[in-house]
XYZ file of C-alpha atoms in Angstrom:
438
model
C 45.759 -18.289 -80.517
C 44.074 -21.206 -81.673
C 40.482 -21.663 -82.432
C 39.829 -24.348 -80.556
C 41.625 -22.320 -77.574
C 40.009 -19.427 -77.642
C 36.594 -21.005 -77.979
C 37.177 -23.386 -74.929
C 38.980 -19.580 -73.002
C 35.547 -18.282 -74.006
C 33.592 -21.233 -72.443
C 35.248 -20.968 -69.260
C 34.853 -17.464 -69.074
C 31.053 -17.640 -69.257
C 31.643 -21.022 -67.115
C 33.062 -18.720 -64.210
C 30.135 -15.545 -64.950
C 27.905 -17.668 -64.327
C 29.291 -19.783 -61.259
C 29.783 -16.278 -59.932
C 26.828 -15.211 -60.746
C 24.286 -18.016 -58.929
C 26.502 -17.297 -56.354
C 25.432 -13.781 -56.206
C 22.614 -14.835 -56.883
C 21.983 -17.552 -54.361
C 23.546 -15.564 -51.971
C 21.256 -12.429 -51.857
C 17.847 -14.258 -53.072
C 15.590 -13.339 -50.039
C 16.515 -9.932 -50.704
C 15.299 -10.294 -54.455
C 12.330 -12.172 -53.028
C 12.124 -9.068 -50.656
C 11.687 -6.756 -53.987
C 9.614 -9.292 -56.001
C 6.617 -9.781 -52.465
C 6.538 -6.380 -51.612
C 6.313 -5.240 -55.883
C 3.517 -7.893 -56.227
C 1.383 -6.560 -52.873
C 1.495 -2.490 -54.440
C -0.080 -3.670 -57.800
C -2.598 -6.754 -55.707
C -3.917 -5.000 -52.208
C -6.547 -3.582 -53.911
C -8.418 -6.785 -55.341
C -7.363 -8.374 -52.570
C -8.834 -5.868 -50.083
C -11.651 -5.858 -51.813
C -12.153 -9.822 -52.204
C -11.367 -9.725 -48.124
C -14.140 -7.668 -47.338
C -15.968 -9.925 -49.214
C -14.937 -12.828 -47.212
C -15.663 -10.954 -44.296
C -19.342 -9.995 -44.953
C -20.068 -13.158 -45.708
C -18.519 -14.587 -42.063
C -21.036 -11.173 -40.013
C -23.859 -13.372 -42.152
C -23.205 -16.978 -40.741
C -20.813 -18.289 -44.115
C -17.180 -19.189 -45.257
C -15.895 -21.209 -47.575
C -13.487 -24.005 -47.907
C -12.474 -24.531 -51.483
C -16.057 -23.491 -52.393
C -17.580 -25.549 -49.871
C -20.138 -23.325 -47.428
C -19.444 -23.806 -43.539
C -21.190 -22.530 -41.118
C -19.264 -19.484 -39.352
C -21.213 -18.841 -35.833
C -19.948 -15.623 -33.890
C -20.873 -15.248 -29.884
C -20.207 -12.277 -28.596
C -18.799 -11.974 -25.215
C -19.792 -8.574 -24.830
C -23.398 -9.470 -25.452
C -23.077 -11.874 -23.431
C -21.875 -10.175 -19.995
C -18.372 -9.568 -19.924
C -17.158 -6.136 -20.021
C -14.621 -3.793 -21.766
C -13.399 -0.451 -21.560
C -12.820 1.263 -25.363
C -10.048 2.772 -24.306
C -8.034 -0.550 -24.003
C -6.431 -2.682 -25.565
C -7.016 -6.388 -24.784
C -3.776 -8.126 -25.516
C -4.185 -11.317 -25.265
C -7.924 -10.892 -24.799
C -7.331 -14.820 -23.025
C -7.964 -18.439 -23.795
C -9.894 -21.787 -24.669
C -10.104 -24.808 -24.469
C -12.668 -27.700 -23.857
C -14.604 -29.655 -21.171
C -17.478 -32.240 -21.505
C -18.377 -30.547 -24.465
C -18.569 -27.423 -23.201
C -15.953 -24.298 -24.230
C -13.793 -22.966 -21.148
C -12.400 -19.315 -21.178
C -9.965 -17.647 -19.574
C -10.055 -14.017 -19.051
C -7.887 -11.159 -19.132
C -8.393 -10.906 -15.665
C -8.561 -13.703 -13.944
C -11.773 -14.657 -14.183
C -12.556 -18.017 -15.879
C -16.086 -18.448 -17.596
C -18.218 -21.153 -19.423
C -20.862 -22.170 -21.927
C -23.637 -24.270 -22.503
C -22.301 -27.613 -24.555
C -21.337 -26.550 -28.575
C -24.191 -28.663 -29.987
C -26.272 -26.257 -28.167
C -24.354 -23.180 -28.847
C -24.688 -24.514 -32.753
C -28.552 -24.005 -32.107
C -28.647 -20.632 -31.573
C -28.792 -21.226 -27.574
C -26.126 -19.551 -25.518
C -25.280 -19.679 -21.714
C -21.877 -18.053 -20.489
C -21.615 -18.480 -16.911
C -18.416 -16.853 -14.822
C -17.010 -19.743 -11.836
C -17.539 -17.618 -9.117
C -14.358 -17.515 -7.578
C -10.411 -18.636 -7.553
C -8.592 -18.338 -4.716
C -5.694 -16.819 -6.741
C -5.253 -13.081 -7.719
C -4.146 -12.967 -10.800
C -3.443 -9.100 -10.110
C -4.526 -7.093 -13.421
C -3.762 -3.348 -13.712
C -6.230 -1.725 -15.875
C -4.097 1.630 -15.299
C -1.160 0.040 -16.726
C -0.987 0.925 -20.509
C 0.750 -2.307 -21.376
C -1.909 -4.896 -21.459
C 1.364 -7.697 -22.168
C 2.678 -6.585 -18.711
C -0.790 -6.060 -17.059
C -2.410 -9.983 -17.865
C -0.850 -12.601 -16.673
C -2.317 -15.217 -18.133
C -0.862 -16.692 -21.292
C -2.249 -20.416 -21.810
C -5.136 -22.921 -20.320
C -4.903 -27.101 -20.998
C -7.946 -29.029 -19.854
C -6.574 -32.385 -18.919
C -9.629 -34.497 -17.342
C -10.867 -32.618 -14.941
C -8.136 -30.489 -14.454
C -6.789 -27.014 -15.350
C -3.730 -25.862 -15.534
C -3.492 -21.786 -16.148
C 0.301 -20.608 -17.938
C 1.247 -17.661 -15.703
C 4.350 -14.818 -17.079
C 4.502 -14.396 -13.135
C 5.205 -10.959 -13.546
C 5.925 -8.977 -10.536
C 6.358 -4.604 -10.043
C 9.658 -4.148 -7.890
C 9.524 -0.361 -8.149
C 8.399 2.383 -10.808
C 9.474 0.632 -14.200
C 11.086 -2.019 -13.316
C 9.181 -5.360 -13.487
C 10.267 -9.331 -13.011
C 8.929 -12.199 -14.958
C 8.857 -15.756 -14.643
C 7.199 -18.377 -16.407
C 5.182 -20.129 -14.126
C 1.831 -23.069 -13.952
C -1.053 -23.577 -12.166
C -2.740 -26.093 -11.595
C -6.949 -25.967 -10.498
C -9.463 -28.939 -10.201
C -13.150 -28.274 -12.266
C -16.469 -28.685 -11.279
C -18.961 -27.525 -12.375
C -21.701 -28.172 -9.611
C -19.770 -26.218 -7.049
C -19.043 -23.435 -9.525
C -15.333 -23.047 -8.016
C -11.273 -23.505 -8.852
C -9.204 -23.490 -6.036
C -5.923 -23.237 -7.772
C -2.120 -24.289 -6.343
C 1.120 -24.047 -8.322
C 1.811 -26.838 -10.334
C 5.339 -25.609 -11.559
C 7.860 -22.981 -10.600
C 11.347 -22.028 -12.476
C 12.439 -20.874 -9.580
C 14.226 -18.614 -11.944
C 13.311 -14.964 -11.798
C 13.451 -12.677 -14.740
C 14.427 -8.959 -15.427
C 15.137 -6.500 -18.117
C 12.435 -7.643 -20.398
C 12.205 -4.647 -23.638
C 9.007 -6.161 -24.474
C 5.878 -8.412 -22.783
C 4.639 -9.529 -25.696
C 7.444 -11.880 -25.097
C 6.591 -13.298 -22.302
C 3.861 -16.619 -22.953
C 3.557 -19.778 -22.622
C 1.942 -22.397 -23.691
C 1.732 -25.666 -22.894
C 0.074 -29.299 -24.182
C -0.152 -32.577 -22.600
C 2.923 -35.010 -23.392
C 3.804 -38.830 -22.655
C 3.851 -40.597 -19.260
C 2.216 -37.925 -17.826
C 4.672 -35.204 -18.136
C 3.727 -31.869 -19.754
C 5.072 -29.182 -22.758
C 5.982 -26.290 -21.535
C 7.678 -23.029 -23.682
C 9.532 -20.549 -22.208
C 10.171 -17.251 -24.617
C 13.474 -15.304 -24.438
C 11.670 -12.507 -22.353
C 13.232 -9.316 -24.816
C 16.166 -9.515 -23.238
C 17.550 -7.157 -25.516
C 19.628 -4.715 -24.098
C 21.867 -6.978 -23.473
C 23.185 -9.530 -26.308
C 26.031 -11.257 -24.196
C 23.305 -11.627 -21.343
C 20.674 -13.206 -23.791
C 22.602 -15.867 -25.479
C 24.082 -17.320 -22.941
C 20.790 -17.861 -21.485
C 18.810 -19.347 -24.532
C 22.079 -21.732 -24.620
C 22.370 -22.525 -20.741
C 21.748 -25.770 -19.146
C 21.036 -23.348 -15.955
C 17.989 -20.822 -17.786
C 14.459 -21.379 -18.512
C 14.998 -18.620 -20.958
C 14.254 -19.550 -24.638
C 13.644 -23.068 -24.538
C 10.768 -25.471 -24.299
C 10.375 -27.601 -20.974
C 9.123 -30.731 -20.299
C 7.336 -30.628 -16.734
C 5.646 -32.819 -14.011
C 4.764 -31.232 -10.761
C 7.969 -33.058 -9.144
C 10.559 -32.145 -11.648
C 11.524 -30.447 -15.454
C 13.932 -30.979 -17.678
C 14.972 -28.979 -21.250
C 13.579 -30.628 -24.096
C 14.376 -27.767 -26.635
C 16.834 -24.859 -27.203
C 16.966 -21.667 -29.842
C 13.533 -20.075 -29.422
C 12.237 -16.223 -29.185
C 8.702 -15.940 -28.983
C 6.881 -19.176 -29.132
C 3.217 -18.370 -29.714
C 1.582 -22.514 -30.416
C 2.319 -25.952 -29.225
C 0.436 -29.333 -30.048
C 1.213 -32.760 -29.476
C -0.018 -35.663 -31.550
C 0.151 -38.270 -28.978
C -1.142 -40.980 -32.090
C 2.098 -40.029 -33.873
C 4.272 -38.486 -31.366
C 5.039 -35.763 -33.349
C 5.397 -32.104 -31.477
C 4.402 -28.659 -34.059
C 5.562 -25.455 -32.501
C 4.715 -21.705 -33.833
C 7.273 -19.270 -32.943
C 7.294 -15.457 -33.632
C 10.164 -13.772 -35.785
C 11.972 -10.487 -35.732
C 10.171 -8.464 -38.472
C 9.692 -11.421 -40.917
C 11.037 -15.260 -40.047
C 7.855 -16.296 -38.457
C 8.197 -20.187 -38.000
C 6.304 -23.407 -37.409
C 8.665 -26.065 -36.315
C 9.180 -29.885 -36.262
C 10.388 -30.322 -32.062
C 12.982 -32.587 -31.664
C 14.474 -33.552 -27.899
C 17.907 -31.440 -27.919
C 17.573 -30.194 -30.715
C 18.304 -26.098 -31.292
C 16.285 -23.825 -32.861
C 18.813 -20.974 -33.802
C 17.610 -17.811 -31.976
C 18.843 -15.301 -31.555
C 21.785 -16.327 -33.712
C 20.034 -18.142 -36.535
C 17.135 -16.420 -37.993
C 15.307 -16.018 -41.274
C 13.845 -12.538 -40.174
C 15.354 -9.158 -40.327
C 18.693 -8.698 -39.570
C 19.653 -7.104 -35.642
C 22.895 -6.008 -35.672
C 25.553 -7.603 -33.551
C 23.122 -10.398 -32.886
C 21.795 -12.803 -35.559
C 24.272 -13.712 -38.101
C 23.557 -16.959 -39.776
C 19.304 -17.697 -42.162
C 20.789 -20.779 -42.993
C 20.104 -23.533 -39.637
C 21.285 -26.305 -40.708
C 24.961 -24.960 -42.660
C 25.145 -23.716 -38.770
C 24.783 -25.801 -36.568
C 20.878 -25.475 -36.110
C 17.524 -27.125 -37.003
C 15.697 -25.775 -39.781
C 12.215 -24.964 -39.535
C 9.157 -26.467 -41.293
C 8.611 -23.525 -42.626
C 9.306 -19.804 -42.310
C 7.517 -16.083 -42.982
C 9.216 -13.638 -45.116
C 9.566 -10.588 -46.044
C 6.605 -10.299 -43.773
C 5.179 -11.904 -40.884
C 1.597 -13.542 -40.522
C 1.645 -12.901 -36.432
C 1.688 -16.792 -35.100
C -0.739 -17.816 -32.710
C -2.013 -21.586 -32.481
C -1.258 -24.699 -34.301
C -3.450 -27.841 -34.057
C -3.780 -31.389 -36.409
C -7.519 -31.242 -37.566
C -9.191 -34.180 -37.708
C -10.204 -35.736 -41.065
C -13.674 -35.448 -39.743
C -14.223 -32.359 -39.975
C -14.343 -31.546 -44.062
C -13.885 -35.109 -46.092
C -12.120 -32.762 -48.780
C -9.571 -32.562 -46.878
C -7.139 -35.982 -47.390
C -4.323 -37.208 -45.328
C -2.809 -35.576 -42.374
C -4.191 -31.538 -42.077
C -2.972 -28.629 -39.882
C -4.172 -25.403 -39.539
C -2.411 -22.715 -38.147
C -4.124 -19.804 -36.626
C -2.864 -16.151 -37.260
C -3.061 -12.770 -35.545
C -2.111 -9.085 -37.682
C 1.325 -9.988 -38.867
C 3.407 -7.645 -40.763
C 0.769 -6.838 -43.495
C 0.953 -7.377 -46.990
C -2.920 -10.271 -46.328
C -0.295 -12.371 -43.811
C -1.995 -11.942 -41.106
C -5.802 -12.793 -39.479
C -5.988 -15.981 -41.282
C -6.367 -19.461 -40.708
C -2.952 -21.570 -42.542
C -3.596 -25.188 -44.138
C -0.872 -27.747 -44.304
C -0.878 -31.345 -44.803
C 2.159 -32.699 -43.019
C 4.026 -35.665 -45.153
C 5.158 -37.609 -42.216
C 7.644 -40.086 -43.461
C 9.493 -37.154 -45.398
C 8.613 -34.630 -42.437
C 7.537 -31.852 -44.863
C 5.310 -29.562 -44.769
C 2.540 -28.235 -47.793
C 1.115 -25.330 -48.293
C -2.564 -26.431 -49.097
C -4.924 -22.532 -48.473
C -5.014 -19.882 -46.657
C -7.995 -18.907 -44.990
C -8.275 -14.784 -44.302
C -10.796 -14.325 -40.783
C -10.352 -10.847 -40.279
C -8.950 -10.797 -37.015
C -6.477 -11.615 -34.803
C -7.493 -15.505 -33.957
C -6.011 -15.291 -30.665
C -6.903 -19.030 -29.801
C -7.979 -22.350 -32.066
C -8.870 -25.081 -30.475
C -10.794 -28.878 -32.501
C -13.504 -31.012 -31.158
C -13.705 -33.548 -32.934
C -16.480 -35.045 -30.863
C -18.403 -32.074 -32.469
C -16.819 -31.766 -35.526
C -16.351 -27.937 -34.206
C -13.347 -25.660 -34.793
C -13.518 -22.928 -32.390
C -11.898 -19.695 -32.563
C -11.500 -16.772 -30.414
C -11.593 -13.411 -32.251
C -9.640 -10.190 -30.097
C -10.856 -7.485 -31.869
C -14.282 -8.795 -31.543
C -14.213 -9.791 -28.950
C -15.606 -13.128 -29.801
C -16.349 -16.960 -29.482
C -16.703 -18.220 -32.857
C -17.912 -21.571 -33.990
C -17.141 -23.064 -37.298
C -18.712 -26.119 -38.621
C -20.397 -27.705 -41.667
C -24.426 -27.798 -42.447
């Protein structure tokens, strides 16, 4: 064989081998990611534990640092201000918060509602937490139920003008070890003068869901949308005993399961499809942008940019762990689903709320800043943190800027633009957290 043909054949074989190698690596890149991540964690975890221990100590001394700049971190114990908790019960979710007339409104696990004095007074060390005397709705909290996610009905609150909207999971006991669920919304008027809240049903989908295998999949976040409408997230309700039923309901226009809904007092419609277990929801009214966060199945936590009529993949597409006979794809676009803005792999951060934070909080944070809060996560220093992202509106992309360790499950997070204060609900410490500049 002539030399030039041998050379050409050799180059062709090398090219074919390289293409094959690239295909194998690309197809299994997430597996290589897992190996690298776990190896890196193994050799860095002791250093990270020491660093986080120092950060947590600083926070307990009232300090938190963002890129080296010192901010105040005030923790207000709910127990020391009149609320009672048992040591042998896990309060999850412990409750939710919002802002009303410069005060923090706190909806507790048992259906009691509280309000603080003004945020600026809290920052001065003057703390008052008062309870609304009565409400006309029975939130059916049962301390003897070993599953708190089943026993605790409240899944979010929203204050719009003087109205308080409360999302409940609609849990109802049918018989021993059999329950039904139905994500619905209550509406009540707030008055600090008469100290009373009277609720009425604002949204009822008239769909009863039976067969949940995990009651932590019974949440629902609510956000004010445009034209006097609201957005409401509905989880998949963990219908994992019947995959065909799960897929059917999530894709069906006749079911609310695994959807984001647009609702008002008179009607509702499906806004988006393919959601597993939403944990955060934020609507930017100025730029008409919707962000949503949700839990994935061991890996696969997501931040999504929500658009009308889009399908976000679950249960067929996820960047989380593969579940036999259920999720088939990792890539979304190639399979006619919408890609998440960001996803976690191989460990989750344990998503909770997401917000856009005002530029008046930290002068060094330029551009469009988005924060997402985390619960425990799946270890390896992914959870119990706040992540900061910069969002590019034109490119519709998120760029990670930093991760700030908090050392607790952050159940809820809000920002007071007027008070330039970041508000956290710290679940394990049973505390309100206020972060603000000097």
